[in-house]
């Protein structure tokens, strides 16, 4: 690796692929990115960015407890993810404290509980890898679990794709025509908790919320069609993951941070140059030359 | 005692109460509407108009009283696609990435299979509905690019596509252009002839006199209810609006 990485583009891309851990990291992170990107378009439209932040942080103690008890960590994450939302709802209803304050209060509490538990429970959990992700060191059992959860979320979202869109857009109409809004609400929350769990492997618990909101926000600037938005969101998430991992390989950077930075740059690009909603409106620029 | 035949009423709300976490939004409210009747729902902001709609659609639970839709429960009315709700323009995220066609198709979701795959009949219903509100040129236009009036017509088309027999309209005339207003009033006459029941909330007193057979004045509870010509008096309106005279609220011409 002392060689100049830019010798050829070909070697820039193929060299990392000769390493087993890199192939695994690229595959897993793309899968995770696809799942989070899919969900991201719903969260963006529903206005659940803060909720995504809350749930992704709140799963921390669940993951730790599950590890300690030898249970699948998705189970622990699910219980604490949904539990945090229930608690937020309860406190909001029973006190005069405003909702955003309650959200901030609950998820930091859960997060702190997780950190304290990690330090107390003697186990092989690596706090650093939970906080910042470790896509390069995913174990085989983690791979299986990630694939299983990812498929589950993708299948659920695909089946209820249109209902969830309606739920985000006009829940009152959904209810009026006999669609189970309660179910859809918890379905979205469940998928959010599960996506947070798989996401924390590649970018860590602190940055996983970026995986859940940035791709959706990028796509929102680029299209006026819901289906396109989902596709763009998934693609931008996958591309960011690939860019992030390659860049972190060649320049020896933190992988999770690189992936999220790549997403942020893609968002900034859309923010500046999106055809209709960008600051400079590329379409108009080109039209000027014709 | 003679028992009432509830089947005769499209909407029969009896002594309904709604409270949100202990705060009463509506109490002891009654309403009975038959097929082909148009009723205006009039009250101040916060008087419980939207709450009334929410109770009828089942979006909020009532804490007391009883609602029968065609003699059945609200739940079975939902299953049967009996009620359509046309929201206020402000109640809709106009930046949502969705086209006119997709919004109107949502009117069919309740009667589709779980994947919401449109059948030929659904496509036809959506086409007809869009024709009736004169938006055929805007099938694939994102709702964000529509005018206020066009957006209102889109949601009316959704209600038409749903083939509901009861239409609940929240401020159907607010923020719309003259053309849309004319089209909506023509549709009202058609709906009436088709035997649909319409309940609409409005701030505009002229519209009440023009379209509504019946009027329901509310301020947390029913202030007055009956034929528009009898009930829609300055005294009642003043009571409804907390002692402020209608002249002051709506100008001397109303």
Coordinates of C-alpha atoms in Angstrom, one line a residue:
Chain A
X1 CA 0.0 0.0 0.0
X2 CA 3.0 2.2 -0.2
X3 CA 2.3 2.4 -3.9
X4 CA 0.6 5.5 -5.2
X5 CA -3.1 4.6 -5.0
X6 CA -3.9 6.6 -8.1
X7 CA -1.6 4.6 -10.3
X8 CA -4.6 3.5 -12.2
X9 CA -8.3 3.8 -11.5
X10 CA -8.5 0.1 -12.0
X11 CA -6.2 -0.7 -9.2
X12 CA -7.9 1.8 -7.0
X13 CA -11.1 -0.2 -7.3
X14 CA -9.8 -3.8 -7.6
X15 CA -7.0 -3.8 -5.0
X16 CA -9.3 -3.5 -2.0
X17 CA -11.4 -6.3 -3.4
X18 CA -8.6 -8.8 -3.0
X19 CA -9.1 -8.6 0.8
X20 CA -11.8 -10.8 2.3
X21 CA -12.7 -8.2 5.0
X22 CA -13.1 -5.5 2.3
X23 CA -15.4 -7.6 0.2
X24 CA -17.5 -8.4 3.2
X25 CA -17.6 -4.8 4.3
X26 CA -18.6 -3.5 0.9
X27 CA -21.4 -6.0 0.6
X28 CA -22.7 -5.6 4.1
X29 CA -22.6 -1.8 4.1
X30 CA -24.4 -1.7 0.7
X31 CA -27.1 -3.9 2.1
X32 CA -27.4 -1.8 5.2
X33 CA -27.4 1.4 3.2
X34 CA -30.1 0.0 0.9
X35 CA -32.4 -0.8 3.9
X36 CA -31.8 2.5 5.6
X37 CA -32.2 4.4 2.4
X38 CA -35.5 2.7 1.7
X39 CA -36.8 3.6 5.1
X40 CA -35.3 7.0 4.9
X41 CA -37.8 8.3 2.3
X42 CA -40.7 7.5 4.7
X43 CA -39.0 9.1 7.7
X44 CA -38.2 12.3 5.7
X45 CA -41.8 12.6 4.5
X46 CA -43.3 11.8 7.8
X47 CA -41.1 14.3 9.6
X48 CA -39.6 11.7 11.8
X49 CA -35.9 12.7 11.7
X50 CA -35.9 13.5 15.4
X51 CA -37.7 10.2 16.1
X52 CA -35.0 8.4 14.0
X53 CA -32.4 10.1 16.2
X54 CA -34.2 9.1 19.3
X55 CA -34.8 5.4 18.4
X56 CA -31.4 4.8 17.0
X57 CA -29.8 6.1 20.2
X58 CA -32.3 4.3 22.5
X59 CA -31.5 0.9 21.1
X60 CA -28.1 1.0 22.8
X61 CA -29.0 -0.5 26.2
X62 CA -31.1 -3.1 24.3
X63 CA -28.1 -4.2 22.3
X64 CA -25.9 -4.4 25.4
X65 CA -28.4 -6.4 27.4
X66 CA -29.1 -8.7 24.6
X67 CA -25.4 -9.4 24.1
X68 CA -25.0 -10.0 27.9
X69 CA -27.9 -12.5 27.9
X70 CA -26.8 -14.2 24.7
X71 CA -30.0 -13.1 22.8
X72 CA -30.0 -11.8 19.3
X73 CA -29.2 -8.1 19.6
X74 CA -32.1 -7.2 17.2
X75 CA -34.5 -8.4 19.9
X76 CA -33.1 -6.1 22.5
X77 CA -32.8 -3.2 20.1
X78 CA -36.4 -3.7 19.1
X79 CA -37.8 -3.7 22.7
X80 CA -35.8 -0.6 23.7
X81 CA -36.5 1.2 20.4
X82 CA -40.2 0.8 20.6
X83 CA -40.1 1.2 24.3
X84 CA -38.4 4.6 24.0
X85 CA -41.2 5.8 21.7
X86 CA -43.9 4.6 24.0
X87 CA -42.1 6.4 26.9
X88 CA -41.9 9.6 24.9
X89 CA -45.6 9.4 24.2
X90 CA -46.4 8.7 27.8
X91 CA -44.3 11.6 29.3
X92 CA -45.6 14.0 26.7
X93 CA -49.2 13.1 27.6
X94 CA -48.7 13.2 31.3
X95 CA -46.6 16.4 31.7
X96 CA -46.4 19.9 30.4
X97 CA -43.0 19.4 28.9
X98 CA -42.8 20.0 25.1
X99 CA -42.4 17.1 22.7
X100 CA -38.9 17.9 21.4
X101 CA -37.7 18.3 24.9
X102 CA -39.2 15.0 25.9
X103 CA -37.6 13.2 22.9
X104 CA -34.2 14.7 23.8
X105 CA -34.6 13.8 27.4
X106 CA -35.6 10.2 26.8
X107 CA -33.1 9.2 24.2
X108 CA -30.1 10.6 26.0
X109 CA -31.3 8.8 29.1
X110 CA -31.4 5.5 27.3
X111 CA -28.1 6.2 25.6
X112 CA -26.4 6.9 28.9
X113 CA -27.9 3.8 30.3
X114 CA -26.3 1.9 27.5
X115 CA -22.9 3.4 28.1
X116 CA -23.1 2.7 31.8
X117 CA -24.2 -0.9 31.1
X118 CA -21.3 -1.5 28.7
X119 CA -18.8 -0.4 31.3
X120 CA -20.5 -2.6 34.0
X121 CA -21.2 -5.8 32.1
X122 CA -18.0 -7.8 31.6
X123 CA -18.2 -9.0 28.1
X124 CA -16.5 -8.8 24.8
X125 CA -18.6 -5.8 23.6
X126 CA -16.4 -3.2 22.2
X127 CA -17.8 0.2 23.0
X128 CA -15.9 1.8 20.2
X129 CA -17.4 -0.4 17.6
X130 CA -20.9 0.2 18.8
X131 CA -20.4 3.9 18.9
X132 CA -18.6 4.3 15.6
X133 CA -19.3 1.1 13.7
X134 CA -16.9 -1.6 12.5
X135 CA -17.8 -2.6 9.0
X136 CA -14.4 -4.0 8.5
X137 CA -14.7 -6.4 11.4
X138 CA -18.1 -7.9 11.0
X139 CA -18.3 -11.5 12.3
X140 CA -20.0 -14.3 10.4
X141 CA -23.0 -14.5 12.9
X142 CA -23.4 -10.7 12.5
X143 CA -23.4 -11.1 8.7
X144 CA -26.2 -13.7 9.0
X145 CA -28.2 -11.5 11.3
X146 CA -27.7 -8.4 9.2
X147 CA -28.9 -10.2 6.1
X148 CA -31.9 -11.7 7.9
X149 CA -33.0 -8.3 9.4
X150 CA -32.4 -6.4 6.2
X151 CA -34.5 -8.9 4.2
X152 CA -37.2 -8.7 6.8
X153 CA -37.4 -4.9 6.7
X154 CA -37.2 -4.7 2.9
X155 CA -40.0 -7.3 2.6
X156 CA -42.2 -5.5 5.2
X157 CA -41.7 -2.1 3.6
X158 CA -42.3 -3.5 0.1
X159 CA -45.6 -5.1 1.1
X160 CA -46.9 -2.0 2.8
X161 CA -45.2 0.5 0.6
X162 CA -48.4 2.2 -0.6
X163 CA -50.1 2.0 2.8
X164 CA -47.1 3.6 4.4
X165 CA -47.0 6.3 1.8
X166 CA -50.7 7.0 2.5
X167 CA -50.0 6.9 6.2
X168 CA -47.3 9.5 5.8
X169 CA -49.3 11.7 3.5
X170 CA -52.8 11.6 5.0
X171 CA -53.4 9.4 8.0
X172 CA -56.9 10.7 8.4
X173 CA -58.0 9.4 5.0
X174 CA -56.2 6.1 5.7
X175 CA -58.3 5.7 8.9
X176 CA -61.5 6.8 7.1
X177 CA -61.2 4.1 4.5
X178 CA -60.6 1.4 7.1
X179 CA -56.8 1.0 6.9
X180 CA -55.2 0.1 10.2
X181 CA -53.3 3.2 11.0
X182 CA -52.2 1.9 14.4
X183 CA -50.6 -1.0 12.8
X184 CA -48.8 1.1 10.2
X185 CA -47.5 3.4 12.9
X186 CA -45.9 0.5 14.8
X187 CA -44.7 -1.1 11.6
X188 CA -42.8 2.0 10.7
X189 CA -41.4 2.2 14.2
X190 CA -40.4 -1.5 14.1
X191 CA -38.6 -1.1 10.8
X192 CA -36.9 2.0 12.2
X193 CA -35.6 0.1 15.3
X194 CA -34.4 -2.8 13.1
X195 CA -32.8 -0.5 10.6
X196 CA -31.0 1.3 13.4
X197 CA -29.6 -2.1 14.6
X198 CA -28.2 -3.1 11.2
X199 CA -27.0 0.5 10.6
X200 CA -25.1 0.7 13.7
X201 CA -22.8 -2.0 12.5
X202 CA -21.5 0.0 9.6
X203 CA -21.5 3.5 10.9
X204 CA -22.1 3.1 14.6
X205 CA -24.9 4.3 16.8
X206 CA -24.0 7.9 16.8
X207 CA -24.1 8.3 13.0
X208 CA -26.8 5.8 12.1
X209 CA -29.4 8.5 12.1
X210 CA -27.5 10.0 9.1
X211 CA -28.2 6.8 7.2
X212 CA -31.8 7.1 8.1
X213 CA -32.4 10.8 7.1
X214 CA -29.7 12.0 4.7
X215 CA -30.5 9.8 1.7
X216 CA -34.2 10.6 1.9
X217 CA -33.5 14.3 2.2
X218 CA -31.2 14.1 -0.9
X219 CA -33.8 12.3 -2.9
X220 CA -36.6 14.7 -1.8
X221 CA -34.6 17.5 -3.5
X222 CA -34.3 15.6 -6.7
X223 CA -37.8 14.3 -7.6
X224 CA -41.5 14.9 -7.3
X225 CA -42.4 11.2 -7.6
X226 CA -42.6 9.0 -4.5
X227 CA -41.3 5.9 -6.3
X228 CA -38.4 7.7 -7.8
X229 CA -37.6 9.2 -4.4
X230 CA -37.3 5.7 -2.9
X231 CA -35.0 4.6 -5.7
X232 CA -32.8 7.6 -5.6
X233 CA -32.6 7.4 -1.8
X234 CA -31.5 3.8 -1.9
X235 CA -29.0 4.4 -4.7
X236 CA -27.4 7.5 -3.1
X237 CA -27.1 5.5 0.2
X238 CA -25.4 2.6 -1.6
X239 CA -23.0 4.8 -3.5
X240 CA -22.1 6.7 -0.4
X241 CA -21.3 3.5 1.4
X242 CA -19.0 2.3 -1.4
X243 CA -17.3 5.7 -1.7
X244 CA -16.9 5.9 2.1
X245 CA -15.4 2.4 2.4
X246 CA -13.0 2.9 -0.5
X247 CA -11.9 6.3 0.7
X248 CA -11.4 5.0 4.2
X249 CA -9.3 2.1 2.8
X250 CA -6.9 4.2 0.8
X251 CA -6.6 7.2 3.1
X252 CA -6.8 5.2 6.4
X253 CA -9.9 7.1 7.7
X254 CA -12.6 6.1 10.1
X255 CA -15.0 4.1 7.9
X256 CA -18.3 5.1 9.5
X257 CA -17.5 8.7 9.4
X258 CA -16.4 8.5 5.8
X259 CA -19.6 6.9 4.7
X260 CA -21.7 9.6 6.4
X261 CA -19.5 12.3 5.0
X262 CA -20.0 10.9 1.5
X263 CA -23.8 11.1 2.1
X264 CA -23.5 14.6 3.3
X265 CA -21.5 15.6 0.2
X266 CA -24.1 14.0 -2.1
X267 CA -26.8 15.9 -0.2
X268 CA -24.8 19.2 -0.6
X269 CA -24.5 18.6 -4.3
X270 CA -28.2 18.1 -4.6
X271 CA -28.9 21.1 -2.5
X272 CA -26.8 23.3 -4.8
X273 CA -27.5 21.8 -8.2
X274 CA -30.8 19.8 -8.1
X275 CA -32.7 20.5 -11.3
X276 CA -35.8 22.0 -9.7
X277 CA -35.1 22.5 -6.1
X278 CA -31.4 23.3 -6.0
X279 CA -30.0 26.7 -5.3
X280 CA -28.5 27.0 -8.8
X281 CA -31.1 24.9 -10.7
X282 CA -28.9 23.0 -13.2
X283 CA -31.8 22.9 -15.7
X284 CA -31.9 26.6 -16.0
X285 CA -28.1 26.9 -16.3
X286 CA -28.1 24.5 -19.2
X287 CA -31.1 26.2 -20.8
X288 CA -29.2 29.4 -20.8
X289 CA -26.6 28.0 -23.2
X290 CA -29.1 26.8 -25.7
Chain B
X1 CA -92.6 3.7 22.7
X2 CA -92.0 3.8 19.0
X3 CA -88.6 2.7 17.9
X4 CA -86.8 4.8 15.4
X5 CA -85.7 3.2 12.2
X6 CA -82.0 4.2 12.1
X7 CA -81.6 2.9 8.6
X8 CA -83.3 6.1 7.5
X9 CA -80.5 8.2 8.7
X10 CA -77.1 8.3 6.9
X11 CA -75.6 9.9 9.9
X12 CA -77.0 9.6 13.4
X13 CA -74.8 11.0 16.1
X14 CA -76.4 10.9 19.6
X15 CA -75.0 12.8 22.6
X16 CA -71.4 12.4 21.5
X17 CA -68.6 13.7 23.6
X18 CA -64.9 13.9 22.7
X19 CA -62.1 14.8 25.0
X20 CA -58.4 14.9 24.5
X21 CA -56.6 13.9 27.7
X22 CA -59.3 15.3 29.9
X23 CA -59.9 18.5 27.9
X24 CA -63.4 18.5 26.5
X25 CA -63.5 19.4 22.8
X26 CA -67.1 18.5 22.2
X27 CA -70.0 17.4 24.4
X28 CA -73.6 16.2 24.0
X29 CA -73.6 16.8 20.3
X30 CA -76.4 15.4 18.2
X31 CA -76.8 15.3 14.4
X32 CA -79.2 13.4 12.1
X33 CA -78.8 13.6 8.3
X34 CA -80.7 11.8 5.6
X35 CA -79.7 10.9 2.1
X36 CA -79.5 13.9 -0.2
X37 CA -79.2 16.4 2.6
X38 CA -76.5 19.1 2.7
X39 CA -75.7 20.4 6.1
X40 CA -73.4 23.3 7.1
X41 CA -71.3 23.1 10.2
X42 CA -70.7 26.5 11.5
X43 CA -68.6 27.6 14.5
X44 CA -65.6 29.5 15.7
X45 CA -62.1 28.1 15.5
X46 CA -61.7 25.6 18.3
X47 CA -65.5 25.2 18.5
X48 CA -65.1 21.5 17.7
X49 CA -65.8 21.4 13.9
X50 CA -62.8 19.3 13.1
X51 CA -63.4 17.2 16.2
X52 CA -66.9 16.5 15.0
X53 CA -65.5 15.3 11.6
X54 CA -62.8 13.3 13.4
X55 CA -65.5 11.5 15.5
X56 CA -67.6 10.7 12.4
X57 CA -64.6 9.2 10.5
X58 CA -63.4 7.4 13.6
X59 CA -60.1 9.3 13.6
X60 CA -60.7 10.1 17.3
X61 CA -62.7 7.9 19.7
X62 CA -65.8 9.3 21.4
X63 CA -65.9 9.1 25.1
X64 CA -69.7 9.1 25.4
X65 CA -72.7 8.8 23.1
X66 CA -73.2 6.8 19.9
X67 CA -72.6 7.2 16.2
X68 CA -74.4 5.2 13.6
X69 CA -73.6 5.4 10.0
X70 CA -76.4 3.9 7.9
X71 CA -77.5 2.2 11.1
X72 CA -74.1 0.6 11.5
X73 CA -71.0 1.3 13.6
X74 CA -68.3 3.7 12.4
X75 CA -65.9 0.8 12.0
X76 CA -68.1 -1.0 9.5
X77 CA -68.7 2.3 7.7
X78 CA -64.9 2.5 7.3
X79 CA -64.8 -1.0 5.9
X80 CA -67.6 -0.1 3.5
X81 CA -65.9 3.1 2.2
X82 CA -69.1 4.9 3.3
X83 CA -67.4 8.2 4.4
X84 CA -65.0 10.4 2.5
X85 CA -63.1 13.2 4.1
X86 CA -62.0 16.2 2.0
X87 CA -59.3 18.0 4.1
X88 CA -58.6 21.7 4.3
X89 CA -55.8 22.8 2.1
X90 CA -53.7 23.7 5.1
X91 CA -54.1 20.2 6.5
X92 CA -52.1 18.7 3.6
X93 CA -48.4 18.6 3.0
X94 CA -48.4 20.2 -0.4
X95 CA -44.7 19.4 -0.9
X96 CA -45.3 15.7 -0.7
X97 CA -43.9 14.0 -3.9
X98 CA -47.2 12.7 -5.2
X99 CA -49.2 13.3 -8.4
X100 CA -52.9 14.1 -8.9
X101 CA -53.4 10.5 -10.2
X102 CA -51.8 9.0 -7.1
X103 CA -53.9 11.1 -4.7
X104 CA -57.1 10.2 -6.4
X105 CA -56.1 6.5 -6.6
X106 CA -55.8 6.6 -2.7
X107 CA -59.6 6.9 -2.8
X108 CA -59.6 3.3 -4.0
X109 CA -57.1 1.8 -1.5
X110 CA -59.8 0.7 1.0
X111 CA -61.4 -1.6 -1.6
X112 CA -58.2 -3.0 -3.1
X113 CA -56.1 -6.0 -2.1
X114 CA -53.3 -5.7 0.4
X115 CA -50.7 -4.7 -2.2
X116 CA -53.0 -1.9 -3.4
X117 CA -52.7 -3.0 -7.1
X118 CA -55.3 -1.1 -9.1
X119 CA -57.7 -3.2 -11.1
X120 CA -59.3 -2.0 -14.4
X121 CA -62.3 -0.8 -12.4
X122 CA -60.2 1.3 -10.1
X123 CA -58.4 2.9 -13.0
X124 CA -61.7 3.7 -14.6
X125 CA -63.1 5.1 -11.3
X126 CA -60.0 7.4 -10.9
X127 CA -60.2 8.5 -14.6
X128 CA -63.9 9.4 -14.2
X129 CA -63.4 11.2 -10.9
X130 CA -60.6 13.3 -12.4
X131 CA -62.8 14.2 -15.4
X132 CA -65.6 15.3 -13.1
X133 CA -63.3 17.8 -11.4
X134 CA -61.8 18.9 -14.7
X135 CA -58.2 18.0 -14.0
X136 CA -57.6 15.6 -16.9
X137 CA -54.8 17.9 -18.1
X138 CA -53.0 17.5 -14.8
X139 CA -53.0 13.7 -14.3
X140 CA -49.3 13.4 -13.5
X141 CA -48.7 16.9 -12.1
X142 CA -47.2 16.8 -8.6
X143 CA -49.6 18.4 -6.1
X144 CA -47.0 20.9 -5.2
X145 CA -47.4 22.5 -8.6
X146 CA -51.1 22.9 -8.4
X147 CA -53.0 26.0 -7.4
X148 CA -55.1 26.0 -4.2
X149 CA -58.3 25.4 -6.2
X150 CA -56.8 22.6 -8.2
X151 CA -55.5 20.9 -5.1
X152 CA -59.0 21.2 -3.5
X153 CA -60.5 19.6 -6.7
X154 CA -57.9 16.8 -6.5
X155 CA -59.2 15.8 -3.0
X156 CA -62.8 16.1 -4.2
X157 CA -61.9 13.7 -7.0
X158 CA -60.5 11.3 -4.4
X159 CA -63.8 11.4 -2.5
X160 CA -65.7 10.8 -5.8
X161 CA -63.4 7.9 -6.7
X162 CA -64.0 6.3 -3.3
X163 CA -67.8 6.2 -4.2
X164 CA -68.6 7.3 -0.7
X165 CA -72.2 8.1 0.2
X166 CA -71.2 10.6 2.9
X167 CA -68.9 13.5 2.2
X168 CA -67.3 15.5 5.0
X169 CA -65.7 18.6 3.7
X170 CA -63.5 20.9 5.8
X171 CA -63.7 24.5 4.5
X172 CA -64.3 23.5 0.9
X173 CA -64.4 27.1 -0.3
X174 CA -61.5 28.6 1.5
X175 CA -58.6 29.6 -0.7
X176 CA -60.1 28.6 -4.0
X177 CA -60.5 30.4 -7.3
X178 CA -63.9 31.4 -8.8
X179 CA -63.7 28.6 -11.3
X180 CA -63.2 26.0 -8.6
X181 CA -66.0 27.5 -6.5
X182 CA -68.4 27.2 -9.4
X183 CA -67.3 23.7 -10.1
X184 CA -67.7 22.7 -6.5
X185 CA -71.2 24.2 -6.3
X186 CA -72.2 22.3 -9.4
X187 CA -70.9 19.1 -8.0
X188 CA -72.9 19.7 -4.8
X189 CA -76.1 19.7 -6.8
X190 CA -75.1 16.5 -8.6
X191 CA -74.1 14.9 -5.3
X192 CA -77.5 15.8 -3.8
X193 CA -79.3 14.3 -6.8
X194 CA -77.2 11.2 -6.4
X195 CA -78.5 10.9 -2.9
X196 CA -75.2 11.6 -1.2
X197 CA -75.1 13.2 2.2
X198 CA -72.8 16.2 2.7
X199 CA -71.6 17.8 5.8
X200 CA -69.4 20.9 5.3
X201 CA -67.7 23.3 7.6
X202 CA -67.4 26.9 6.5
X203 CA -66.7 30.4 7.6
X204 CA -68.6 31.9 4.8
X205 CA -72.2 32.7 5.7
X206 CA -73.2 33.3 2.1
X207 CA -72.3 29.7 1.2
X208 CA -74.5 28.4 4.0
X209 CA -77.6 30.2 2.7
X210 CA -76.8 29.2 -0.8
X211 CA -76.2 25.4 -0.5
X212 CA -77.2 24.1 2.9
X213 CA -80.6 22.6 3.6
X214 CA -79.7 22.3 7.2
X215 CA -77.3 24.0 9.5
X216 CA -75.6 22.9 12.6
X217 CA -74.2 25.7 14.8
X218 CA -71.7 24.6 17.4
X219 CA -69.6 25.9 20.2
X220 CA -68.3 22.9 22.0
X221 CA -71.8 21.6 21.8
X222 CA -74.8 22.2 19.6
X223 CA -76.1 25.8 19.8
X224 CA -78.8 25.3 17.2
X225 CA -79.7 22.8 14.6
X226 CA -82.4 22.7 11.9
X227 CA -83.5 24.0 8.6
X228 CA -81.3 26.8 7.4
X229 CA -84.1 29.3 7.0
X230 CA -85.3 28.8 10.6
X231 CA -82.1 28.3 12.5
X232 CA -79.6 30.5 10.7
X233 CA -80.7 33.7 12.5
X234 CA -78.5 36.6 13.6
X235 CA -79.3 35.7 17.2
X236 CA -78.2 32.1 16.9
X237 CA -75.1 33.1 15.0
X238 CA -74.2 35.7 17.7
X239 CA -74.6 33.0 20.4
X240 CA -72.4 30.6 18.4
X241 CA -69.6 33.2 18.0
X242 CA -69.5 34.1 21.6
X243 CA -71.6 37.2 21.6
X244 CA -69.9 38.9 18.6
X245 CA -72.5 40.1 16.2
X246 CA -72.5 38.6 12.7
X247 CA -72.4 42.1 11.2
X248 CA -69.1 42.6 12.8
X249 CA -67.8 39.2 11.7
X250 CA -68.9 39.0 8.2
X251 CA -69.9 42.5 7.1
X252 CA -73.5 43.9 7.0
X253 CA -74.4 42.2 3.7
X254 CA -74.4 38.7 5.2

